Coordinates of C-alpha atoms in Angstrom, one line a residue:
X1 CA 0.0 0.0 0.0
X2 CA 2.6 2.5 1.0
X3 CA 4.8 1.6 -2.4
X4 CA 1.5 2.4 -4.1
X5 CA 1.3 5.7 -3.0
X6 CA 4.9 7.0 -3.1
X7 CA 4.3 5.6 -7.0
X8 CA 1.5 8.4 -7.1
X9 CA 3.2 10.6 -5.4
X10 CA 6.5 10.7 -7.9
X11 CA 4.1 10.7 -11.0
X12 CA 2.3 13.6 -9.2
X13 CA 5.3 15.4 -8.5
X14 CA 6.5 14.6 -12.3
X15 CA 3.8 16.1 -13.4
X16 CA 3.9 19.5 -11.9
X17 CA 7.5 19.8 -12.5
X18 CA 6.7 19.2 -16.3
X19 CA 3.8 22.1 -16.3
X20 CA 5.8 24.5 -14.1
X21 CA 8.1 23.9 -16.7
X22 CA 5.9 24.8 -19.7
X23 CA 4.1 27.9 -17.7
X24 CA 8.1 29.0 -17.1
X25 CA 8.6 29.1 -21.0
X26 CA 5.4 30.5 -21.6
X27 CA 5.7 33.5 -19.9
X28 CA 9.2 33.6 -18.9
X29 CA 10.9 33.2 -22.3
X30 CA 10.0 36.4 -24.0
X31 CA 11.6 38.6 -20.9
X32 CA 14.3 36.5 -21.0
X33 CA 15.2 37.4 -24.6
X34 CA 14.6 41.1 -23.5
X35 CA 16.7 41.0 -21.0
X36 CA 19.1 39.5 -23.5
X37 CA 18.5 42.3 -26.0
X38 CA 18.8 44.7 -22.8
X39 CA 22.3 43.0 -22.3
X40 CA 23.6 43.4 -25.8
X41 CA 22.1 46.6 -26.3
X42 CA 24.2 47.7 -23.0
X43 CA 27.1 46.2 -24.5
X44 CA 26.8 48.0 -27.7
X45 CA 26.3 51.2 -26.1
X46 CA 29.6 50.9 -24.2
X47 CA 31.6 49.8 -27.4
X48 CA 30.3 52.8 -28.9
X49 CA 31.5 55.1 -26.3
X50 CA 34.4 53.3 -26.3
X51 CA 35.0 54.0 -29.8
X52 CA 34.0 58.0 -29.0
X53 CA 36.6 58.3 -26.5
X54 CA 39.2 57.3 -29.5
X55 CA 37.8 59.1 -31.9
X56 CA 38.4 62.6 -30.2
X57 CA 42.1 61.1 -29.4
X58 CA 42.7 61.0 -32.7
X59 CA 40.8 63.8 -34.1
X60 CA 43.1 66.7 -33.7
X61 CA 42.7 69.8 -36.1
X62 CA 45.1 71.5 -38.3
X63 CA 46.1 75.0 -37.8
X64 CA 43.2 77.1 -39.4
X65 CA 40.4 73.9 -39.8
X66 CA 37.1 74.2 -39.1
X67 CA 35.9 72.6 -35.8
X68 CA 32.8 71.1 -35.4
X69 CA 30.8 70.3 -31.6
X70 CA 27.6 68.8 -31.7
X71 CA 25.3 66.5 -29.9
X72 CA 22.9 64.6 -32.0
X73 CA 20.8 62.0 -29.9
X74 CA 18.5 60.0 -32.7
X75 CA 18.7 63.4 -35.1
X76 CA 17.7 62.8 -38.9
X77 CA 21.0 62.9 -40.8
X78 CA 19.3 65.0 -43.8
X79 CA 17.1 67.4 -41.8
X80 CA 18.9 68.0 -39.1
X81 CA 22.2 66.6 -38.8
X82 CA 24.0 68.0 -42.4
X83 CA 22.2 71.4 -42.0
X84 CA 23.9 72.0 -38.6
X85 CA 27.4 70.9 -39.2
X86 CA 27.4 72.5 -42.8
X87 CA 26.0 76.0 -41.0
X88 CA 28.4 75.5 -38.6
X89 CA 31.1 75.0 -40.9
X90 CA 29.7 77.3 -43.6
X91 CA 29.9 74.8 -46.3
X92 CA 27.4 73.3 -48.4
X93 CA 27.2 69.2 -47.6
X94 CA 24.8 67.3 -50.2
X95 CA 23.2 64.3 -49.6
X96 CA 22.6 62.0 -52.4
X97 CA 18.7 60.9 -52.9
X98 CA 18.8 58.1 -51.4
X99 CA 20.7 58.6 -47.5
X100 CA 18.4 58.3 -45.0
X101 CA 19.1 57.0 -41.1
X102 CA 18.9 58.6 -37.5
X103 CA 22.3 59.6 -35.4
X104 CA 23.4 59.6 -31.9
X105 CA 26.7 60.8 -31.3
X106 CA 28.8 63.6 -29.8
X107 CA 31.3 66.0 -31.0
X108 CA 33.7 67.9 -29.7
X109 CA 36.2 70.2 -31.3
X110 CA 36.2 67.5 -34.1
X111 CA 37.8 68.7 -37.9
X112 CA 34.9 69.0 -40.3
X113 CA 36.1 65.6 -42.4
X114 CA 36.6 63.6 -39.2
X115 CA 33.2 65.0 -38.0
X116 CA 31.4 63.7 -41.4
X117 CA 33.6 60.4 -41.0
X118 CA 32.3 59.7 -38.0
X119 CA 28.4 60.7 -38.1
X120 CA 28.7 58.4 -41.4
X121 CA 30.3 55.8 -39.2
X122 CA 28.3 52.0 -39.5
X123 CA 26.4 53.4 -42.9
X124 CA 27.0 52.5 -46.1
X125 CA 27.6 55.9 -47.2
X126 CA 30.4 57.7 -47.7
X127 CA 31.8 61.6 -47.8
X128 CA 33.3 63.2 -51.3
X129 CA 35.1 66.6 -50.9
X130 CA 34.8 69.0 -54.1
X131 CA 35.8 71.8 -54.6
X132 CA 33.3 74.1 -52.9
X133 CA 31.0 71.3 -51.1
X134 CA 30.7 67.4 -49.9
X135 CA 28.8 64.6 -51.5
X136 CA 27.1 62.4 -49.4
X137 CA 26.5 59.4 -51.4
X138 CA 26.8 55.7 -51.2
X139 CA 29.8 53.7 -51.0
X140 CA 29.8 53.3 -55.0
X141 CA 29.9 56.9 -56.4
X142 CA 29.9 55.9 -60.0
X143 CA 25.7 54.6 -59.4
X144 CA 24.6 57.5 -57.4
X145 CA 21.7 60.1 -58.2
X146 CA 22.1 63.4 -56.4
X147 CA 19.5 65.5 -55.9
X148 CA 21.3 68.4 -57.1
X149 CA 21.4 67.2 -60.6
X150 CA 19.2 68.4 -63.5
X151 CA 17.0 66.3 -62.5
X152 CA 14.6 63.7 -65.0
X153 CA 11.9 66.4 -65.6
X154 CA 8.5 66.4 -67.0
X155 CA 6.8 66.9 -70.6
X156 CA 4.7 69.5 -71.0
X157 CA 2.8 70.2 -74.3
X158 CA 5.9 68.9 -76.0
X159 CA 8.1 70.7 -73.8
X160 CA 11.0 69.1 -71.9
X161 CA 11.9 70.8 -67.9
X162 CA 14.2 70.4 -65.9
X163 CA 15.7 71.5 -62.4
X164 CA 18.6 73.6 -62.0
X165 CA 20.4 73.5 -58.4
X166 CA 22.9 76.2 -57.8
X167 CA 25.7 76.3 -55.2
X168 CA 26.1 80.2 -54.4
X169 CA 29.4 80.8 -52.3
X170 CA 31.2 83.7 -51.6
X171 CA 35.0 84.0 -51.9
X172 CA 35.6 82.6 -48.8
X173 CA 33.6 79.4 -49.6
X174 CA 31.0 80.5 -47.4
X175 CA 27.1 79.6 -48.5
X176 CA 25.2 82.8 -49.8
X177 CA 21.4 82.7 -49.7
X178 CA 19.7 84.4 -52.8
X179 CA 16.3 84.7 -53.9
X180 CA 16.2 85.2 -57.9
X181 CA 18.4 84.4 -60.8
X182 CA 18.2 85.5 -64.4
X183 CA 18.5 83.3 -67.0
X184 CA 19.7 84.6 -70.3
X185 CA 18.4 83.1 -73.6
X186 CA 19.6 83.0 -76.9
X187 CA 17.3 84.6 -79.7
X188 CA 17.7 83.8 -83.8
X189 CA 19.3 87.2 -84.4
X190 CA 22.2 86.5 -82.2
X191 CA 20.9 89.1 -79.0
X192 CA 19.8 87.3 -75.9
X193 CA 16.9 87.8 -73.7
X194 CA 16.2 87.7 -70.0
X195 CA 14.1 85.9 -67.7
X196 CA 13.6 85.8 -64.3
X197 CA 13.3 82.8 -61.8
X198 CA 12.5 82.2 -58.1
X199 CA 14.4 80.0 -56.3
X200 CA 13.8 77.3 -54.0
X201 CA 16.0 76.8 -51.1
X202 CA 16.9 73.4 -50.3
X203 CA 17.7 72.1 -46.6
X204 CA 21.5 73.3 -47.5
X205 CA 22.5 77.2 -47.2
X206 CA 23.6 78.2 -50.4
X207 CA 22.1 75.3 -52.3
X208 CA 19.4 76.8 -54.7
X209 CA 16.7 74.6 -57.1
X210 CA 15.4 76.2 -60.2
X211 CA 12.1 74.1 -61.1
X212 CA 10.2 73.8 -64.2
X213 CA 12.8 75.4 -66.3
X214 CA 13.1 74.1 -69.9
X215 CA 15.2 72.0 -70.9
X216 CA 18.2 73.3 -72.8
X217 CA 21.2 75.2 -74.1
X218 CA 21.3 78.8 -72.4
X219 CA 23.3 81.2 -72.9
X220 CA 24.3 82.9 -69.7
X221 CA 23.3 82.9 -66.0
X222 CA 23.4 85.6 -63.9
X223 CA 23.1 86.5 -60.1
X224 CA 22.7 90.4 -58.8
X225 CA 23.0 90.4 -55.2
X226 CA 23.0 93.1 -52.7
X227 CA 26.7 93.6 -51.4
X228 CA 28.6 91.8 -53.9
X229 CA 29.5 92.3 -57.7
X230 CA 27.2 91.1 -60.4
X231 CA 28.0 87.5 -61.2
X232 CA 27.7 86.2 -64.7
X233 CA 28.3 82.4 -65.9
X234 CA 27.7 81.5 -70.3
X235 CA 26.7 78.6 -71.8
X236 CA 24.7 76.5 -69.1
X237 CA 23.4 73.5 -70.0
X238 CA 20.1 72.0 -68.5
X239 CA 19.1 68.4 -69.3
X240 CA 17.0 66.2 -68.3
X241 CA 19.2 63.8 -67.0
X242 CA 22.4 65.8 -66.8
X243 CA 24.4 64.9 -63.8
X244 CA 26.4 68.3 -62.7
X245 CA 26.3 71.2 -60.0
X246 CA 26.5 74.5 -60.6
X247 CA 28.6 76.4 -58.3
X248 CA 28.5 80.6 -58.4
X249 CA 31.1 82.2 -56.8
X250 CA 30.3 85.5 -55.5
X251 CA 33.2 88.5 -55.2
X252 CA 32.6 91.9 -53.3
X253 CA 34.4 93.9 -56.4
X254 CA 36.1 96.6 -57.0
X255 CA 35.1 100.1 -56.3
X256 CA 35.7 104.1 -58.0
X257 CA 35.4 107.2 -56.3
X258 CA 35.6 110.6 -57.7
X259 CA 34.4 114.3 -57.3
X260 CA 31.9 116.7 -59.3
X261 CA 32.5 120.6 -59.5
X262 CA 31.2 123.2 -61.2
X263 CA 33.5 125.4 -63.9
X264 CA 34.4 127.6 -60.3
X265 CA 35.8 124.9 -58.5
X266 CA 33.1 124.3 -55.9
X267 CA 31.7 120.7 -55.2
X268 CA 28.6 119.5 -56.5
X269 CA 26.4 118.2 -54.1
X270 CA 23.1 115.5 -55.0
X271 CA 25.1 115.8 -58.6
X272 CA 23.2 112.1 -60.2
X273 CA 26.7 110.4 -61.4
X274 CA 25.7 106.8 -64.0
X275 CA 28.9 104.7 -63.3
X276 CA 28.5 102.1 -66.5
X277 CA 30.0 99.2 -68.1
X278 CA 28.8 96.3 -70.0
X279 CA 28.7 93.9 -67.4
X280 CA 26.8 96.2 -64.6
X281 CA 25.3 99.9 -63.7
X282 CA 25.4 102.2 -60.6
X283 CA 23.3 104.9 -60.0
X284 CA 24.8 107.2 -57.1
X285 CA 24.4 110.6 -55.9
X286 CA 27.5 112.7 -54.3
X287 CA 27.7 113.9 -51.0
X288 CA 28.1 117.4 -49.8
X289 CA 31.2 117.3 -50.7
X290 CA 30.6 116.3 -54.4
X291 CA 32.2 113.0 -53.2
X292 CA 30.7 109.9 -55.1
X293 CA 31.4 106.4 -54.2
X294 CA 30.2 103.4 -56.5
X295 CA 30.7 100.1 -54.7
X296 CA 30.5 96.1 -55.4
X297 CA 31.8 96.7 -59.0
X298 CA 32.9 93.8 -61.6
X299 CA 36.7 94.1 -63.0
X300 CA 36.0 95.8 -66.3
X301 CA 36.0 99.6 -67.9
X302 CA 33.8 101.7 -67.1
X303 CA 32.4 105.0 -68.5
X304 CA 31.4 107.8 -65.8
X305 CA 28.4 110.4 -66.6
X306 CA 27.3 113.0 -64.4
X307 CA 23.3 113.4 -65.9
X308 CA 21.8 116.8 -64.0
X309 CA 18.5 116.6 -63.8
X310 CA 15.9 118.6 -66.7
X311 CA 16.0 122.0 -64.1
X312 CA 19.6 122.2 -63.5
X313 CA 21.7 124.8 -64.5
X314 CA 24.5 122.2 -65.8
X315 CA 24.9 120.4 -69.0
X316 CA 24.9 116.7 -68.9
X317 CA 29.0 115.7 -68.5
X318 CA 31.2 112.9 -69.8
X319 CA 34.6 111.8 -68.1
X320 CA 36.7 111.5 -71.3
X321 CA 39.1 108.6 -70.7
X322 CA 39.3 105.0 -69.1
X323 CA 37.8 104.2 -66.2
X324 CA 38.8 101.0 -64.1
X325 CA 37.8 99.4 -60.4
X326 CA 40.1 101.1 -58.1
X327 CA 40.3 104.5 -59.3
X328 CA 39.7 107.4 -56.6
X329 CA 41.1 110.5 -59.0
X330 CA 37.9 110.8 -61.3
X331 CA 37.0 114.7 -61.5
X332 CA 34.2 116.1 -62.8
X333 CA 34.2 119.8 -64.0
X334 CA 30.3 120.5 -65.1
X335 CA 29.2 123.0 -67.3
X336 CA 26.4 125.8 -67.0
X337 CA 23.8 125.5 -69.8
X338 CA 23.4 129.3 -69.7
X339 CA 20.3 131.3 -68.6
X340 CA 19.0 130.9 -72.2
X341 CA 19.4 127.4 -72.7
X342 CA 17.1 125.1 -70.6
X343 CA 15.4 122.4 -72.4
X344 CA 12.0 122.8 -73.6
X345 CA 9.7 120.4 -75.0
X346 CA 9.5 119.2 -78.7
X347 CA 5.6 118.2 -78.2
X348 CA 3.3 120.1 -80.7
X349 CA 6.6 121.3 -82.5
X350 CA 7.8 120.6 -85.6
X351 CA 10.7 118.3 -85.8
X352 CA 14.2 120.1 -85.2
X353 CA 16.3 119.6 -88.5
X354 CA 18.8 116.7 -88.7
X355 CA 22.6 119.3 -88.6
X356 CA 24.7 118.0 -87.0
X357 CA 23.7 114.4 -87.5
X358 CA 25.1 112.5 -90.3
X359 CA 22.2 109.7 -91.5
X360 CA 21.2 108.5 -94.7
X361 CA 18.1 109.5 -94.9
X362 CA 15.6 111.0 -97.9
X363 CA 12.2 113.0 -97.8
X364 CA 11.1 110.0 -100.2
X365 CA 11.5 107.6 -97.1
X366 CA 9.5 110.2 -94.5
X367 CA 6.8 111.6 -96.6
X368 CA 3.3 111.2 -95.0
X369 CA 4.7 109.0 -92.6
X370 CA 4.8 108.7 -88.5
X371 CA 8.0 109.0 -87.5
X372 CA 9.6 106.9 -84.4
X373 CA 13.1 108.4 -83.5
X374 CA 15.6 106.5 -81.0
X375 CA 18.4 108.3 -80.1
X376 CA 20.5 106.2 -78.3
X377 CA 24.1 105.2 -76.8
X378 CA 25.4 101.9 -78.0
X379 CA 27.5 101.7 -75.0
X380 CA 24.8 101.1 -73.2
X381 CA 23.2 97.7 -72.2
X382 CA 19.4 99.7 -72.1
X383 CA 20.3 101.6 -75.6
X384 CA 21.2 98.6 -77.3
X385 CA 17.6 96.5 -76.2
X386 CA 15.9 99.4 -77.4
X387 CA 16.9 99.4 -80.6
X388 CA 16.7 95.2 -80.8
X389 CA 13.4 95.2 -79.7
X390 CA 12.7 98.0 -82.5
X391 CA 14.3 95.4 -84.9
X392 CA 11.6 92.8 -83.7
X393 CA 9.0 95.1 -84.4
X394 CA 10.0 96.9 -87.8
X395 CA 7.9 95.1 -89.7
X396 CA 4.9 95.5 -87.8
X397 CA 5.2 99.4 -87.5
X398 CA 5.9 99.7 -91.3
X399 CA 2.7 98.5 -91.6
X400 CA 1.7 101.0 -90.1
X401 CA 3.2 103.7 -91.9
X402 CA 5.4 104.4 -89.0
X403 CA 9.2 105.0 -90.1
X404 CA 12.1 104.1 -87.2
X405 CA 14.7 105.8 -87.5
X406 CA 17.7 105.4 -84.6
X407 CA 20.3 108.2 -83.8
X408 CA 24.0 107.4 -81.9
X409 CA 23.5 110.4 -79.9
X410 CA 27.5 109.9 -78.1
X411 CA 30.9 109.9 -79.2
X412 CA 31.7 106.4 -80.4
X413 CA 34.0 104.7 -83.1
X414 CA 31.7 104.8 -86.6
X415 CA 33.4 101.5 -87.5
X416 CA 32.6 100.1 -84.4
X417 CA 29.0 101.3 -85.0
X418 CA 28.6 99.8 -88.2
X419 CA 29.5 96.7 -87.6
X420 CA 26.9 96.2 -84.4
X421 CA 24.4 97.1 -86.8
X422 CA 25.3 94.7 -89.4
X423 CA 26.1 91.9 -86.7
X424 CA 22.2 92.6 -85.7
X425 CA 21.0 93.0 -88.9
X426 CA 19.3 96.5 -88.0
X427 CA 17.6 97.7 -91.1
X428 CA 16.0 101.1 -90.4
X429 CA 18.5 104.1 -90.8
X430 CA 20.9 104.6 -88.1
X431 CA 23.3 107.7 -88.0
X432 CA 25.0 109.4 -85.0
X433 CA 25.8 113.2 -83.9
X434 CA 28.7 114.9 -85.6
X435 CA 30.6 117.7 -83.8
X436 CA 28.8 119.6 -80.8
X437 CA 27.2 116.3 -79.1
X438 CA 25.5 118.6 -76.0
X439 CA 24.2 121.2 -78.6
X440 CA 22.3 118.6 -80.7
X441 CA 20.4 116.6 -78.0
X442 CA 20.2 120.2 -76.1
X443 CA 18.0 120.8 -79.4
X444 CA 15.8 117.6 -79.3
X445 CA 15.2 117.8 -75.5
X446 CA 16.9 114.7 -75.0
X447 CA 17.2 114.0 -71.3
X448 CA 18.4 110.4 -71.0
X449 CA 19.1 108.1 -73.4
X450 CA 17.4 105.7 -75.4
X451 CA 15.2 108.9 -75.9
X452 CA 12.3 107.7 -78.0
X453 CA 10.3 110.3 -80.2
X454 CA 6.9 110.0 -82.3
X455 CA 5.5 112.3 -84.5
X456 CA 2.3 112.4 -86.5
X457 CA 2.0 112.3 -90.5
X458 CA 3.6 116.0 -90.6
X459 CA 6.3 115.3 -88.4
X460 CA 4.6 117.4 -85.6
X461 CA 5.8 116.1 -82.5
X462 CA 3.2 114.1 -80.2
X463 CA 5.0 111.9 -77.4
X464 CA 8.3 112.2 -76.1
X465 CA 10.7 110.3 -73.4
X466 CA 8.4 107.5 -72.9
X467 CA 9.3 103.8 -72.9
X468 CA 8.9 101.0 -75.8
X469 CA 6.3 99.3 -74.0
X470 CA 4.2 103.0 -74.1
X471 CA 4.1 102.4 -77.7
X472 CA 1.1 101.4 -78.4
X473 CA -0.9 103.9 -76.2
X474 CA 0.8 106.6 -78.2
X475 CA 0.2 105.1 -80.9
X476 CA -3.5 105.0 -80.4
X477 CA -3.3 108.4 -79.7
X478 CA -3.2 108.3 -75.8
X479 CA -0.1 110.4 -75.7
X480 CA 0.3 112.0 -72.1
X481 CA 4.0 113.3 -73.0

């Protein structure tokens, strides 16, 4: 009897053990493997530290290198980590399309490369330093797809676009943020026209996207920004799938400072001075002491005009001779009109007579005809549109029994004259001033130039100093000039 029971009582016991033992794996397993993950996570964490510690043993800077500290506890390397180390470091860092990942680590007084190194550290991604910025891309350059690229745009009506991203630095490498661009295309009669775009910032300063912009060959870029010279790149090519960056380096320029006095020798003070060249114009104003200062200027010649306004008592003055960034010895020495001679109007007056101005041109040619005059400066960027967007619309005025005829109303070479017309084809007659250049345009009222002038059928004056795109009005007879 009692070898019967202790039977039960072992199979009993058995039996317990067996479903304490399956309860225990049941719900004991699963925070055994935490702890587990707890443990190697732990583990981890210390390696990593570990590695820290000889990472800022061995990252020492250079004389002169840029230093980054940073904390980044689970921080998105494209929103948050790259814009802060390439803000601190004023550089532009670009991430290819496809990096992605959180980072925790810390930096301290690390060099910029190191700092990149080590953010990067346990990706697959690696760091590329260009010229003026670093590529984030993944360990095989030759198959990645930055985002800066022109990229794969759409088709619209026929109608390839792109996007244009352009890296603006300054001289120093640093990132400049700017907010429009002009792009410069070619036209069919070799001049180029303007347009311009808004940019899109990216998450990298100085990194700008151009989008929808057609596809194709261009003939210049350019950037005017406040405090620095005008910056102008040719031939830019945007494709579809074109794989380059566009970096625009900024410069502050030159400068040229001079002084305006009258025939006595006293300054000129609020004198209007045009500083002009081909690649840029300033507009200043001198000071009481007939000081002018024109600033942020582009290495190239320049030609200086003090322009008094229609009530002064001074003619309108030209600094005969070169001009270059850097000069401070420009004088001015204005002369009076005379009591006798302020400008008048030519509106409801006969045309003045064409002395003084050589032109080939008949009575045959003007007879019962509108007349559109242009006297203009062909050393001037605004002259010279004028009188191409008067090519453009010849035909369409001749129509209307209006006859263009353009004037060089400045000293310039006639050869050189002669051949910019025949290089853009203009075919209304063109002449230019001979002798006594202030005398003539004192006669025609001419207060600026291009100086546009229409007169009815009987050359009788009816709208004067407006601008091309008043045409029309004054055409239509809604002359307020």
């Amino acid at each position: 009897m009692t070898m019967k029971v202790s039977k039960i009582l072992v199979i009993k016991i058995a039996i317990g053990i067996v479903i304490a033992f399956i309860i225990a794996i049941i719900f004991g397993y699963p925070n055994v493997l935490q702890k587990e993950k707890v443990e190697k996570a732990s583990k981890e964490a210390e390696k990593a530290k570990e590695m820290a510690a000889e990472v800022k043993i061995s990252a020492e800077a250079r004389p002169g290198e840029v230093l980054i500290t940073a904390v980044f506890v689970d921080n998105d390397l494209v929103l948050e980590v790259f814009p802060f180390i390439a803000k601190q470091a004023g550089v532009s860092i670009i991430p290819d399309e496809s990096v992605s990942g959180l980072v925790t680590c810390e930096l301290k007084d690390v060099p910029l490369d190191r700092a990149l190194e080590i953010v990067l550290a346990g990706t697959i991604y690696t760091v590329k330093k260009m010229p003026n910025y670093y590529l984030i891309c993944p360990g095989d350059i030759k198959t990645t797809k930055f985002p800066f690229l022109h990229q794969k745009g759409d088709t619209t009506n026929g109608i390839e676009y792109g996007q244009l991203f352009i890296n603006v630095v300054d001289e120093d490498r640093k990132p400049i943020d700017i907010t429009t661009v002009q792009i410069w295309k070619k036209r069919d009669d070799g001049g180029a026209d303007a347009e311009s775009f808004i940019i899109t910032s990216t998450n990298n300063s100085g990194l700008h996207k151009i989008e929808n912009i057609p596809a194709g060959r261009y003939h210049a870029i350019s950037i005017h920004e406040d405090g620095y010279a005008p910056f102008k790149q040719f031939d830019v090519l945007v494709e579809k799938d074109s794989q380059n960056i566009m970096t625009c380096t900024l410069s502050r320029g030159g400068m040229i400072e001079g002084l305006v006095t009258n025939e006595q020798g006293k300054p000129v003070e609020g004198m209007p001075v045009v500083v002009n060249s081909i690649l840029c114009r300033r507009d200043v104003i001198t000071d009481e002491n007939g000081c002018f200062t024109a600033n942020h200027l582009p290495d190239t010649r320049y030609s200086i005009i003090a322009e008094p306004k229609s009530d002064s008592p001074y003619k309108i003055t030209v600094f005969r001779g070169n001009v270059f960034c850097g000069q401070k010895d420009i004088k001015i020495i204005l002369e009076n009109k005379g009591e006798t001679k302020l400008r008048t109007s030519l509106v409801n007056r006969k045309l003045p007579g064409f002395n003084g101005i050589k032109i080939n041109l008949n009575t045959d040619q003007i007879q019962d005809k509108m007349m559109l005059l242009c006297f203009f400066d062909m050393n001037q960027r605004p002259s010279r549109n004028c009188l191409l967007q008067l090519n453009r619309r010849v035909q369409e005025l001749k129509a209307k029994d209006v006859v263009v005829v353009a004037v060089q109303a400045s000293k310039v070479d006639e050869d050189k004259l002669n051949d910019w017309i025949q290089k853009n084809k203009i075919p209304f007659p063109v002449g230019m001033i001979q002798g006594d250049e202030d005398k003539v345009r004192f006669n025609w009222g001419i207060r600026s130039m291009p100086w546009l002038i229409l007169t009815n059928t009987q050359h009788v004056v009816i709208a004067e100093g407006f601008n091309l795109d008043e045409l029309d009005d004054k055409l239509n007879g809604n002359s307020n000039r």
